Tab-separated table of C-alpha atoms in Angstrom:
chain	number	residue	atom	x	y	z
A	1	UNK	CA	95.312	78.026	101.684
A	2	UNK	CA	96.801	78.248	98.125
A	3	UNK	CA	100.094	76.583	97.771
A	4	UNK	CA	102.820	79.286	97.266
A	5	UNK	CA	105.317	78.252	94.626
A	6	UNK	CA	108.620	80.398	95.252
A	7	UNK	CA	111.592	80.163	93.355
A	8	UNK	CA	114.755	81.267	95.310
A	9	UNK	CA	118.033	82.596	93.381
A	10	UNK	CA	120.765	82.320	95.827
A	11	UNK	CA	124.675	81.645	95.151
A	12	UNK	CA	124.883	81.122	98.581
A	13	UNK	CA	124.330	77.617	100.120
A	14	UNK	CA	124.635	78.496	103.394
A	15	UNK	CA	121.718	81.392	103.017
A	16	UNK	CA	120.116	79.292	100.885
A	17	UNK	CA	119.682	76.909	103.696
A	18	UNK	CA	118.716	79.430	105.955
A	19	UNK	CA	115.738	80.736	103.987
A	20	UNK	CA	114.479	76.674	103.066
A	21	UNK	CA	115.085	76.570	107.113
A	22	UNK	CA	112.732	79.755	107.717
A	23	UNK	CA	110.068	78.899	105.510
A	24	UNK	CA	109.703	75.128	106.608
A	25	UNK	CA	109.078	75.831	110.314
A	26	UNK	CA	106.857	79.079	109.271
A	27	UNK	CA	103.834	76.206	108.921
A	28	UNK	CA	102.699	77.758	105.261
A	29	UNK	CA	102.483	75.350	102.547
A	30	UNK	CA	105.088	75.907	99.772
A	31	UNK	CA	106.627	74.569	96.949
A	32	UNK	CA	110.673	76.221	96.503
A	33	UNK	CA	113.001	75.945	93.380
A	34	UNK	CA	116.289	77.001	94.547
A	35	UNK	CA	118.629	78.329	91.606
A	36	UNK	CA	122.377	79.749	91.863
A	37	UNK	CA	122.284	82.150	89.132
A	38	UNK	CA	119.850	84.187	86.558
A	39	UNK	CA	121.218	81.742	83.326
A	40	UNK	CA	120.202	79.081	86.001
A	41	UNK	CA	116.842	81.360	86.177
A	42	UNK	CA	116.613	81.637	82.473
A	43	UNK	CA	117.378	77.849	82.123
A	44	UNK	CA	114.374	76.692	84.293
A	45	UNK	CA	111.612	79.114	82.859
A	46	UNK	CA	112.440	77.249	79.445
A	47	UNK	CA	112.085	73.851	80.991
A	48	UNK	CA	108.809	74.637	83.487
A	49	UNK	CA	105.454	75.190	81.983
A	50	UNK	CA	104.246	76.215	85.391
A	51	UNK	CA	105.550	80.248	86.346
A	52	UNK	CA	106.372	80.716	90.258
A	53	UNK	CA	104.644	83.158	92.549
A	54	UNK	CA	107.130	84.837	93.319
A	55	UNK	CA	110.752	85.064	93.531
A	56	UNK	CA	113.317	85.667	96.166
A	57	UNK	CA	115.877	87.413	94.836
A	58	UNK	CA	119.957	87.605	96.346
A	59	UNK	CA	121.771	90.474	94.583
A	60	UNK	CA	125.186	89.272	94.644
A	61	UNK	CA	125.285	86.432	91.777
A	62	UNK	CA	128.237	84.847	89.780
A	63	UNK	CA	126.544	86.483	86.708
A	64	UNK	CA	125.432	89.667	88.127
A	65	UNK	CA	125.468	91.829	91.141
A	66	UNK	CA	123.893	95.278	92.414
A	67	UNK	CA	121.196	96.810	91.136
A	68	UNK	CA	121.604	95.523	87.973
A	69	UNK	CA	119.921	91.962	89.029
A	70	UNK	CA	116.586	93.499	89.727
A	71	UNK	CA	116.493	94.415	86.145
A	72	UNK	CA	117.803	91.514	84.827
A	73	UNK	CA	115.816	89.414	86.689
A	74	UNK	CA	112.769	91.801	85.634
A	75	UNK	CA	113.853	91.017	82.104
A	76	UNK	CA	113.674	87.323	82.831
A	77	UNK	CA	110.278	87.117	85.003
A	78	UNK	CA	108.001	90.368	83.810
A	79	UNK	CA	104.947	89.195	84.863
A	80	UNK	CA	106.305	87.468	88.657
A	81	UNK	CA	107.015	89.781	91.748
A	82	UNK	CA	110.633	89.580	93.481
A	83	UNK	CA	111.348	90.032	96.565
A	84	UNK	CA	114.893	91.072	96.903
A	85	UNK	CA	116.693	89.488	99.852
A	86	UNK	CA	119.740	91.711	101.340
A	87	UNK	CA	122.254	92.410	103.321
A	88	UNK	CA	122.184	96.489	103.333
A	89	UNK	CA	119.701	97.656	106.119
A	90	UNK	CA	120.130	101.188	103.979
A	91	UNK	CA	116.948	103.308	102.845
A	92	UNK	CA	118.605	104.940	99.736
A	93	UNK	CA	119.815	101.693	98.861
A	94	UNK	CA	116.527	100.212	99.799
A	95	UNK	CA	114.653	102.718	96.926
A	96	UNK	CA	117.037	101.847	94.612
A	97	UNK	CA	115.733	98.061	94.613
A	98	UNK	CA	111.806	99.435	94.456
A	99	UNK	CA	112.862	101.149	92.173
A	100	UNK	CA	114.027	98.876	89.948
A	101	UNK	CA	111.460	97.109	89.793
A	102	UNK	CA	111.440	94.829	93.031
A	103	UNK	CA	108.826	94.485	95.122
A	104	UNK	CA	109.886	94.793	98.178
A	105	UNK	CA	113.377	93.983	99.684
A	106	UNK	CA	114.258	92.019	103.193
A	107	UNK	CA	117.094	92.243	105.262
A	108	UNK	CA	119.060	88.582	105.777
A	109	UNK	CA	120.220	89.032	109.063
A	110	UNK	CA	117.333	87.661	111.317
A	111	UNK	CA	115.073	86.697	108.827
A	112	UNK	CA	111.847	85.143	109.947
A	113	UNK	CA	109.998	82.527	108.609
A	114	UNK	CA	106.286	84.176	109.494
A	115	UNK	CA	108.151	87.566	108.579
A	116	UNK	CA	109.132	86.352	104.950
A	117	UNK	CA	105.574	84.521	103.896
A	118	UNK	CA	103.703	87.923	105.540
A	119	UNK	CA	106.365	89.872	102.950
A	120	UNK	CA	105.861	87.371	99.995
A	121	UNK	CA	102.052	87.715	99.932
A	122	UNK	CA	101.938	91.318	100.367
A	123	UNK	CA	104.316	91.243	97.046
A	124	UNK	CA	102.017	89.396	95.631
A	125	UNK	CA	99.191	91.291	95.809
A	126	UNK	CA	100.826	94.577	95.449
A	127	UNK	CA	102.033	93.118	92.064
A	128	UNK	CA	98.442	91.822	91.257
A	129	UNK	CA	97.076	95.265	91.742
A	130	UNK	CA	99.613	96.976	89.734
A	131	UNK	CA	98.756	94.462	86.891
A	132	UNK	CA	94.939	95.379	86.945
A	133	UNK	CA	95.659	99.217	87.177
A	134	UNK	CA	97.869	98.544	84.032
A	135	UNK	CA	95.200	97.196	82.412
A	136	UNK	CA	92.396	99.752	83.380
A	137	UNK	CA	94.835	102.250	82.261
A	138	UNK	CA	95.460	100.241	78.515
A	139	UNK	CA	91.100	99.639	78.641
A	140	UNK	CA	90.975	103.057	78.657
A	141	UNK	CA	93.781	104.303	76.070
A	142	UNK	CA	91.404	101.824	74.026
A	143	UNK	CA	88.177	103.272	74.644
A	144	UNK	CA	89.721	106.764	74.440
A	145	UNK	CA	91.050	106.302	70.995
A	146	UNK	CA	87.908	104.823	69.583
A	147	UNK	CA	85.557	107.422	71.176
A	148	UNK	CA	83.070	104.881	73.082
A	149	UNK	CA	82.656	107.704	76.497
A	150	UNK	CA	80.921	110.032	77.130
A	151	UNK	CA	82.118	113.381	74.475
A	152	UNK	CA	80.951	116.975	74.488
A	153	UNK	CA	81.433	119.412	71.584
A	154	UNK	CA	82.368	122.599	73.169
A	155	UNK	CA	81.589	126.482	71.641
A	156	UNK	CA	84.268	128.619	73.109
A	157	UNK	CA	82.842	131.792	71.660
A	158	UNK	CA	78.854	131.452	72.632
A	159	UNK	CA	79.985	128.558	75.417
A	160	UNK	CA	77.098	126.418	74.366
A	161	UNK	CA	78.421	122.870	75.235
A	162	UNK	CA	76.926	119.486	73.688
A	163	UNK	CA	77.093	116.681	75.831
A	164	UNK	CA	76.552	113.354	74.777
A	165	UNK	CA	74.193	110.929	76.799
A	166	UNK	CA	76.327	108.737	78.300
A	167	UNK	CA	78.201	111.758	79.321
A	168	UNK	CA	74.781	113.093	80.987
A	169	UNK	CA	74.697	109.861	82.651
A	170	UNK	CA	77.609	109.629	83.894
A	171	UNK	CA	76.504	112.340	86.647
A	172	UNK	CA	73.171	111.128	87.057
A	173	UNK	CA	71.540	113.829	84.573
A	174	UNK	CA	69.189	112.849	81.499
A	175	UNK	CA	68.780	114.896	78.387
A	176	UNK	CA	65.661	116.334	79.498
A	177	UNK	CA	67.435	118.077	82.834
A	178	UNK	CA	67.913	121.467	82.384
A	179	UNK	CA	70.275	122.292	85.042
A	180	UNK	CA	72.943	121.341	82.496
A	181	UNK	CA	71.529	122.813	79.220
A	182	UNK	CA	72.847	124.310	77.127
A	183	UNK	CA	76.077	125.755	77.575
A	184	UNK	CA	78.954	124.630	79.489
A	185	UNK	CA	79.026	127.094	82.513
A	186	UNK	CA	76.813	124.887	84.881
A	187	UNK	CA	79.166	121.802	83.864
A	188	UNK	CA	82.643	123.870	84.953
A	189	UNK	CA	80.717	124.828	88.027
A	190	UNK	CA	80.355	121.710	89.498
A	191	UNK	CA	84.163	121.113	89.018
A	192	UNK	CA	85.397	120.158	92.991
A	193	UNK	CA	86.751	123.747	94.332
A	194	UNK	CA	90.057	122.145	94.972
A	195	UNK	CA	90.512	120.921	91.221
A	196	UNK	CA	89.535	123.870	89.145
A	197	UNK	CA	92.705	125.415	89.170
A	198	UNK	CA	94.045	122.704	87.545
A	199	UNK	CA	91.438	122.258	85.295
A	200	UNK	CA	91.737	126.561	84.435
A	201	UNK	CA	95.568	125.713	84.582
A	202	UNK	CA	95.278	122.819	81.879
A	203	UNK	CA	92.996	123.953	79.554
A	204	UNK	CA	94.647	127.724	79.446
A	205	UNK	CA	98.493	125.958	78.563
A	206	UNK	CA	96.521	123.885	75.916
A	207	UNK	CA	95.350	126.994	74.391
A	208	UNK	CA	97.991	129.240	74.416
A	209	UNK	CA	100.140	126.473	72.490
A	210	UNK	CA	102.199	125.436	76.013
A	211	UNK	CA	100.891	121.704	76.058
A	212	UNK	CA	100.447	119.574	73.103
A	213	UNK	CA	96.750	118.423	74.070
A	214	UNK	CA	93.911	119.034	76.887
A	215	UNK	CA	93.958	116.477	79.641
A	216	UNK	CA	93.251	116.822	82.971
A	217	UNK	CA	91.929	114.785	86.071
A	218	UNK	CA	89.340	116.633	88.170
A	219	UNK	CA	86.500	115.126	90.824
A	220	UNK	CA	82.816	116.534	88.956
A	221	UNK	CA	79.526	116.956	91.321
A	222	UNK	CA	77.042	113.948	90.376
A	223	UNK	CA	73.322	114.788	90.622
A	224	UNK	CA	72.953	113.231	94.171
A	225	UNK	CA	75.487	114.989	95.591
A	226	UNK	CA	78.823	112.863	95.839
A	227	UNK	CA	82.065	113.625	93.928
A	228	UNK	CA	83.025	111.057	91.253
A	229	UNK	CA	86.870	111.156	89.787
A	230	UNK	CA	86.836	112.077	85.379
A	231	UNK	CA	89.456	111.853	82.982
A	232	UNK	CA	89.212	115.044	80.253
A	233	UNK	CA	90.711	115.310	76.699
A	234	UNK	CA	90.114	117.335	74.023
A	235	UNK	CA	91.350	119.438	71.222
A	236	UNK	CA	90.396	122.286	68.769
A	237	UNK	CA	88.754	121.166	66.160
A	238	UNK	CA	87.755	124.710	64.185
A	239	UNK	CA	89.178	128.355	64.518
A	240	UNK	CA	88.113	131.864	64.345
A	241	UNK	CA	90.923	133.098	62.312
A	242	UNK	CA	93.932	132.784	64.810
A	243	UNK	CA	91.260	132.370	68.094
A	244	UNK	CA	89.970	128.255	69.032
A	245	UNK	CA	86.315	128.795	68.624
A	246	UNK	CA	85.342	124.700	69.129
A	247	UNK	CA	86.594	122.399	71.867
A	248	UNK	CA	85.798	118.435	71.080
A	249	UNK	CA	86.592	116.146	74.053
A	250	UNK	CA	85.698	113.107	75.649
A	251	UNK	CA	85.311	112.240	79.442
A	252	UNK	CA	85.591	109.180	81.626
A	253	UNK	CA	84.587	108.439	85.225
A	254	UNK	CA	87.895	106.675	86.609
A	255	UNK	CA	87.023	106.684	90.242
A	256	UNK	CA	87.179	103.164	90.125
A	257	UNK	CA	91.029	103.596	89.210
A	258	UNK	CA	91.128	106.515	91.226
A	259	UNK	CA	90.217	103.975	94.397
A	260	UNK	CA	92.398	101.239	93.452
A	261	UNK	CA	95.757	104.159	93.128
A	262	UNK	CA	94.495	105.087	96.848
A	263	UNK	CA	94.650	101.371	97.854
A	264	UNK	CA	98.474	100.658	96.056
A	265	UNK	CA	100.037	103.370	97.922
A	266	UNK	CA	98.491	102.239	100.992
A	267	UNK	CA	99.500	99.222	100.503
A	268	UNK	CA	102.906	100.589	99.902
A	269	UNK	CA	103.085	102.660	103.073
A	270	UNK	CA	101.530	100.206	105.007
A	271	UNK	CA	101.739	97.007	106.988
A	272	UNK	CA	99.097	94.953	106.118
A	273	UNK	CA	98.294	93.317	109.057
A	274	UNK	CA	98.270	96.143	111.451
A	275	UNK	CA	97.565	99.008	109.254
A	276	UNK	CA	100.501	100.733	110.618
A	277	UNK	CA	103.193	102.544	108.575
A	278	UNK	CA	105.470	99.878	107.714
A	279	UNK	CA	109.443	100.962	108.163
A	280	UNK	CA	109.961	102.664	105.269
A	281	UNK	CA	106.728	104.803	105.597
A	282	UNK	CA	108.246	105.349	109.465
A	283	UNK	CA	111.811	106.286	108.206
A	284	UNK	CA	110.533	109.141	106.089
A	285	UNK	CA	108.565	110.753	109.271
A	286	UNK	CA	111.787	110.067	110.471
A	287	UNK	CA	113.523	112.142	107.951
A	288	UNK	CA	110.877	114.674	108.598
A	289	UNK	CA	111.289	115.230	112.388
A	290	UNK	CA	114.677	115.583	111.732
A	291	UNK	CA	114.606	118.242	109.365
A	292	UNK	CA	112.531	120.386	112.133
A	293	UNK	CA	115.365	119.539	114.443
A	294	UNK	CA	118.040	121.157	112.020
A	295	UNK	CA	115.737	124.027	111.575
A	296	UNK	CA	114.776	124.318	115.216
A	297	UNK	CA	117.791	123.315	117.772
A	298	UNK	CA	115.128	123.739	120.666
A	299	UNK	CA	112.409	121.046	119.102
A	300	UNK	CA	112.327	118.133	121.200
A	301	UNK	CA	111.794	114.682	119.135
A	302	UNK	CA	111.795	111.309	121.119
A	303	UNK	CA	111.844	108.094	119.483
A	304	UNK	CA	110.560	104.683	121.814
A	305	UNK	CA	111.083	100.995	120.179
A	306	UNK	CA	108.884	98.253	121.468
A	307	UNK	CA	109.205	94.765	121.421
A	308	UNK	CA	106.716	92.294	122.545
A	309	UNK	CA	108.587	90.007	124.984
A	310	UNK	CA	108.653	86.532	124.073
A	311	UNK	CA	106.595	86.449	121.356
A	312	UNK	CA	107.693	83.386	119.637
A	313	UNK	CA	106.142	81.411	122.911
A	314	UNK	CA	103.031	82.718	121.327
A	315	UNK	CA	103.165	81.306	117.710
A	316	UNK	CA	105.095	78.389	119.102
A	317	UNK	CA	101.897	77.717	121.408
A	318	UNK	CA	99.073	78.671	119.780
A	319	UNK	CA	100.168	78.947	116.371
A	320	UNK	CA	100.799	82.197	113.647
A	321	UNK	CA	97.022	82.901	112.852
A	322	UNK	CA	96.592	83.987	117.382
A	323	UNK	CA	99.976	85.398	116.802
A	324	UNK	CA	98.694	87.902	114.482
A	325	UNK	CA	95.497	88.478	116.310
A	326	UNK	CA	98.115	89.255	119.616
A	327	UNK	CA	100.281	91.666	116.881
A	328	UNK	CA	97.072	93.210	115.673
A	329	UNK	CA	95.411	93.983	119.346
A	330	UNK	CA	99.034	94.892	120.223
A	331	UNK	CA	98.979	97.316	118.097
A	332	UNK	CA	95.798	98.958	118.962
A	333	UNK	CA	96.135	98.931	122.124
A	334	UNK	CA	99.895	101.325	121.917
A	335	UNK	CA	97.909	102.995	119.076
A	336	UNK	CA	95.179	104.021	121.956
A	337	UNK	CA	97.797	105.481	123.902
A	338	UNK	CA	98.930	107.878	121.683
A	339	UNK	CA	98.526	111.889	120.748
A	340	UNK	CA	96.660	112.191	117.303
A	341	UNK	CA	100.632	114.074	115.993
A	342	UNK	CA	102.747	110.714	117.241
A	343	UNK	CA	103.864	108.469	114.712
A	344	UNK	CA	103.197	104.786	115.071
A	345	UNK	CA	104.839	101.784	113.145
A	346	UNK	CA	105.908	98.173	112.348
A	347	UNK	CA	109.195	98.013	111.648
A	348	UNK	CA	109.426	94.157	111.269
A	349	UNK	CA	107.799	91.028	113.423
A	350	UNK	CA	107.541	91.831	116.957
A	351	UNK	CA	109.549	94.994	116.341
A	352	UNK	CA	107.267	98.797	116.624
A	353	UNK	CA	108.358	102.265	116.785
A	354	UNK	CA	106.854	105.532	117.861
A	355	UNK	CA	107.646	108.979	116.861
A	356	UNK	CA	106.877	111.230	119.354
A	357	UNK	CA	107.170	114.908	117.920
A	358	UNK	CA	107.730	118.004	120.365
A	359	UNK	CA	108.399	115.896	123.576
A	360	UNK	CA	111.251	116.148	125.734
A	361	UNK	CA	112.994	113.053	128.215
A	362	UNK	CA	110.750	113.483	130.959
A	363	UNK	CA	107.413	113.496	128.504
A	364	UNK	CA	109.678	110.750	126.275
A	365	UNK	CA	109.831	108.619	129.992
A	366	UNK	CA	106.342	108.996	130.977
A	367	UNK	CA	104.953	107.852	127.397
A	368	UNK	CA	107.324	104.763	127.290
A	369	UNK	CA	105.713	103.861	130.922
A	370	UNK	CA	102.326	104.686	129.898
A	371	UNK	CA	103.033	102.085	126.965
A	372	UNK	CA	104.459	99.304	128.854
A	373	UNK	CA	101.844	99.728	131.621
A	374	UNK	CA	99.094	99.495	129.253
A	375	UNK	CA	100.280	96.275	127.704
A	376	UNK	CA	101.125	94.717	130.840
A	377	UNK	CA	97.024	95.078	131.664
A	378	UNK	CA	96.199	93.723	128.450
A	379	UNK	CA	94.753	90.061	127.776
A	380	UNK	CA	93.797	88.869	124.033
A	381	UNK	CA	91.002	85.948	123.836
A	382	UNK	CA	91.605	83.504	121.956
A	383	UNK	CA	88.798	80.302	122.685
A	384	UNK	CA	88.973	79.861	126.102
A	385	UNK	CA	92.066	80.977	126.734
A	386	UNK	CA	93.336	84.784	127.728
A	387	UNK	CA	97.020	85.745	126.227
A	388	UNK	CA	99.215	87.937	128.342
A	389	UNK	CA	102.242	89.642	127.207
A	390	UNK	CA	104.549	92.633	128.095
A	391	UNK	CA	106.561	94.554	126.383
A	392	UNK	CA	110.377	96.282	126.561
A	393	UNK	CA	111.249	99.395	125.286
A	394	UNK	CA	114.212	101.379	124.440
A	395	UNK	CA	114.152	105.278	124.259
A	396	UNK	CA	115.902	107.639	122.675
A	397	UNK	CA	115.953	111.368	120.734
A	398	UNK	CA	116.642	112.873	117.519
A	399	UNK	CA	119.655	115.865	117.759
A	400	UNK	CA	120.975	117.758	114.931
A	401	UNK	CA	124.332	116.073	115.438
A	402	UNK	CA	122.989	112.661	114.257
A	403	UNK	CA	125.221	111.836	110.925
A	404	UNK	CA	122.025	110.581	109.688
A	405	UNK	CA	117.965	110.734	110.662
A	406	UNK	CA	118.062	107.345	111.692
A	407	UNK	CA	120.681	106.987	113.736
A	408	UNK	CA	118.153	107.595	116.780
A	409	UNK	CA	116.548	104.186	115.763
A	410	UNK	CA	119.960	102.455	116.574
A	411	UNK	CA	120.137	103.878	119.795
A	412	UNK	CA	116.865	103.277	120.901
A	413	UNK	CA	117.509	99.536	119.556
A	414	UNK	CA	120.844	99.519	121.825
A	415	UNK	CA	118.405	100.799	124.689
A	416	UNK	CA	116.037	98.214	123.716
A	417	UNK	CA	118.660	95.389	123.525
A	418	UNK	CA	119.507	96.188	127.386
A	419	UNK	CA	115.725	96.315	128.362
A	420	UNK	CA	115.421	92.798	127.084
A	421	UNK	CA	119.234	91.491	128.884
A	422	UNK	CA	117.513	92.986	132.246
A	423	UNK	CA	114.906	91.009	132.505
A	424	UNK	CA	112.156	92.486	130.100
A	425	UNK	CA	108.999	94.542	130.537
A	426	UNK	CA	110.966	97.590	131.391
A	427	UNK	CA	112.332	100.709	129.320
A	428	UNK	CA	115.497	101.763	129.174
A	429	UNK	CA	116.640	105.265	128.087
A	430	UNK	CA	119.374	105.885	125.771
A	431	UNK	CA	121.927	107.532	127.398
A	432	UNK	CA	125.368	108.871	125.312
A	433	UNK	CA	128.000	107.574	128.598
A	434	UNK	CA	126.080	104.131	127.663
A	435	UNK	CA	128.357	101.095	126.186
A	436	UNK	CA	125.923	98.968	124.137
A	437	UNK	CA	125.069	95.315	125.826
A	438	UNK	CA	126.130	96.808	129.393
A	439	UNK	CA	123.258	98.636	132.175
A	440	UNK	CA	123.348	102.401	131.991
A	441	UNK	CA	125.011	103.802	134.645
A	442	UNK	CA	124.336	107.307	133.790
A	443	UNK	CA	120.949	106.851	134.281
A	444	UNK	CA	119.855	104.591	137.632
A	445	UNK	CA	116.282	104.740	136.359
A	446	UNK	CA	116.723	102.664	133.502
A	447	UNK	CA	117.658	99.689	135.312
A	448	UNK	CA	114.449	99.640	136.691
A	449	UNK	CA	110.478	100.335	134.965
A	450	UNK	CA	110.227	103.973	134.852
């Protein structure tokens, strides 16, 4: 495994410590430059020929603070991803940081070692992907600009079309195929049903003066029968006194980029190991369910938070690569359990929520039960060796009286925090009478499994 080289820009000693703490029990191999400020940042890209992988990333500097860091530090290291490490567990906040370039963003308080590497590398790659789409994009501003695609020569008044070879090509077709000869009526036809609007819509505002040129994205019927992404433009090129009368274009087939767009917002709704939604994904279902609950006082939405019991035994015993195979068939196996409308994700580590849409306490109590049941009866093989674990889980609902959508995933973690001092492998149901850290006594049942 590639040594990652991290550079760390911290004011902080004792965080700093923390984090070097963190990443030298996660057992990854890792070179880390620790830095107090971005002129100490600026300072060591002059003096290192070698750039960092990545860079973790404390907003609160004596040089700079807020937002204004990610930018600055973008400034400083364009072509390096940052990770921005945090103390505001806040989702607007949280955008903000994205959106200035970070990333991704971590919260300090119980930072994990395994939790931090997973984070880095996904950075990484996100960042690598977004630097090849860049480029695709720039390849084909290039080959756009000095004509090399395919090009057709359209006759808006007859509606004869000339299409070039590569064009033909391009959809499986040869000159000598007829089914797209001559005009340009069987080539709009095989336009994808759900993208001719936009193709009618485009080309109708270029003509009537409302956009400045023809361009348009649109999936085109190839020969054999699939449905490859192309890129359009084109312009007039002659009149018939004030009406276009010729249309000169050239055309692409991106769905190469088209596939690797699909792949960077999955990755950025995504965990990567699990293929769950990751907690931001999960916060805006969140937001979601909750506007149906302002709408609709009578719409039930329950909210269950799982955590694996003891799971550090597990990396601590058989090490982080089993610990992700246990995460992984975790996951499947809750994932199993669930209606195809419930919402599943990974929050962070050990740490999974579920959304479950249009069910009350009794329906959120049986779910929860059905959960921990399952993954009391499950075993992961690893070698020889079978892995048992349980879980805990805390319960609790979305109302319209929540000051904010995710407020329910604070109770639920209050619910889960008494699961876990009770002895574990139970759930516990949120309950308003209930004083955080403290059994429910509104509730008998949730001092015992459900």
């Amino acid at each position: 495994m590639k040594t990652l080289n991290i550079t760390l820009v911290e004011d902080e000693p004792g965080d700093a410590s923390l984090i070097q703490y963190s990443l030298r029990f996660s057992g990854y191999d890792h070179n880390l430059e620790w830095v107090q400020s971005l002129a100490e940042l600026s300072a060591h890209q002059r003096q290192t020929n070698a750039a960092a992988d990545i860079v973790l990333l404390d907003l609160n500097l004596p040089d700079s603070t807020g937002i204004d860091t990610v930018t600055r530090c973008k400034s400083l290291v364009p072509d390096t991803p940052i990770v921005v490490l945090t103390g505001h567990d806040n989702m607007d906040f949280s955008l903000k940081v994205l959106e200035a370039g970070a990333q991704d963003y971590l919260v300090k308080s119980g930072l994990e070692g395994d939790a931090l590497i997973r984070a880095m590398r996904y950075a990484i790659e996100r960042h690598q992907m977004e630097c090849r789409l860049q480029r695709s994009e720039e390849l084909m501003t290039a080959a756009i600009e000095g004509g090399n695609l395919g090009v057709w020569d359209w006759n808006l008044k007859s509606g004869e079309c000339d299409k070039s070879d590569l064009l033909l090509a391009t959809l499986g077709f040869t000159r000598g195929d007829s089914e797209l000869e001559p005009d340009s009526e069987p080539l709009i036809k095989r336009i994808h049903e759900d993208d001719a609007p936009g193709f009618h819509g485009a080309l109708q505002a270029y003509l009537a003066g409302e956009s400045p040129r023809f361009q348009c994205e649109f999936r085109l019927q190839h020969k054999d029968g699939h449905w490859p992404w192309h890129f359009i433009s084109g312009h007039v090129v002659s009149w018939d006194g004030d009406e276009p009368e010729r249309l000169v274009g050239i055309q692409q087939d991106i769905t190469a980029r088209k596939a690797m767009e699909t792949r960077l917002r999955d990755l950025a709704m995504h965990d990567e190991l699990t293929g769950l939604l990751n907690r931001r994904s999960f916060i805006q279902e969140m937001d979601r369910e909750y506007g149906r609950v302002m709408r609709r006082p009578d719409y039930p939405v329950g909210l269950l938070m799982l955590d694996i019991d003891h799971f550090k035994r597990v990396n601590d015993s058989y090490g982080h690569a089993v610990g992700d195979v246990v995460l992984k068939a975790f996951a499947d196996c809750i994932d199993r359990q669930l209606r195809e409308n419930d919402v599943f994700g990974r929050l962070s580590g050990e740490e999974f929520a579920v959304l479950l849409p249009e069910t009350d306490r009794d329906g959120v109590a049986r779910v929860a039960e059905k959960l921990r049941s399952a993954i009391e009866g499950l075993e992961t093989r690893t070698g020889n060796a079978g892995i048992h674990i349980t879980t805990s889980i805390g319960a609790a609902g979305l109302h319209r009286d929540d000051e904010r959508p995710d407020e329910a995933l604070v109770l639920a973690d209050q619910a889960l925090y008494q699961a876990k001092h009770m002895g574990r492998n139970r759930v516990v149901i949120y309950s308003d009478t209930q004083v955080p850290g403290q059994p429910d006594p509104s509730f008998p049942e949730s001092e015992n499994a459900l």
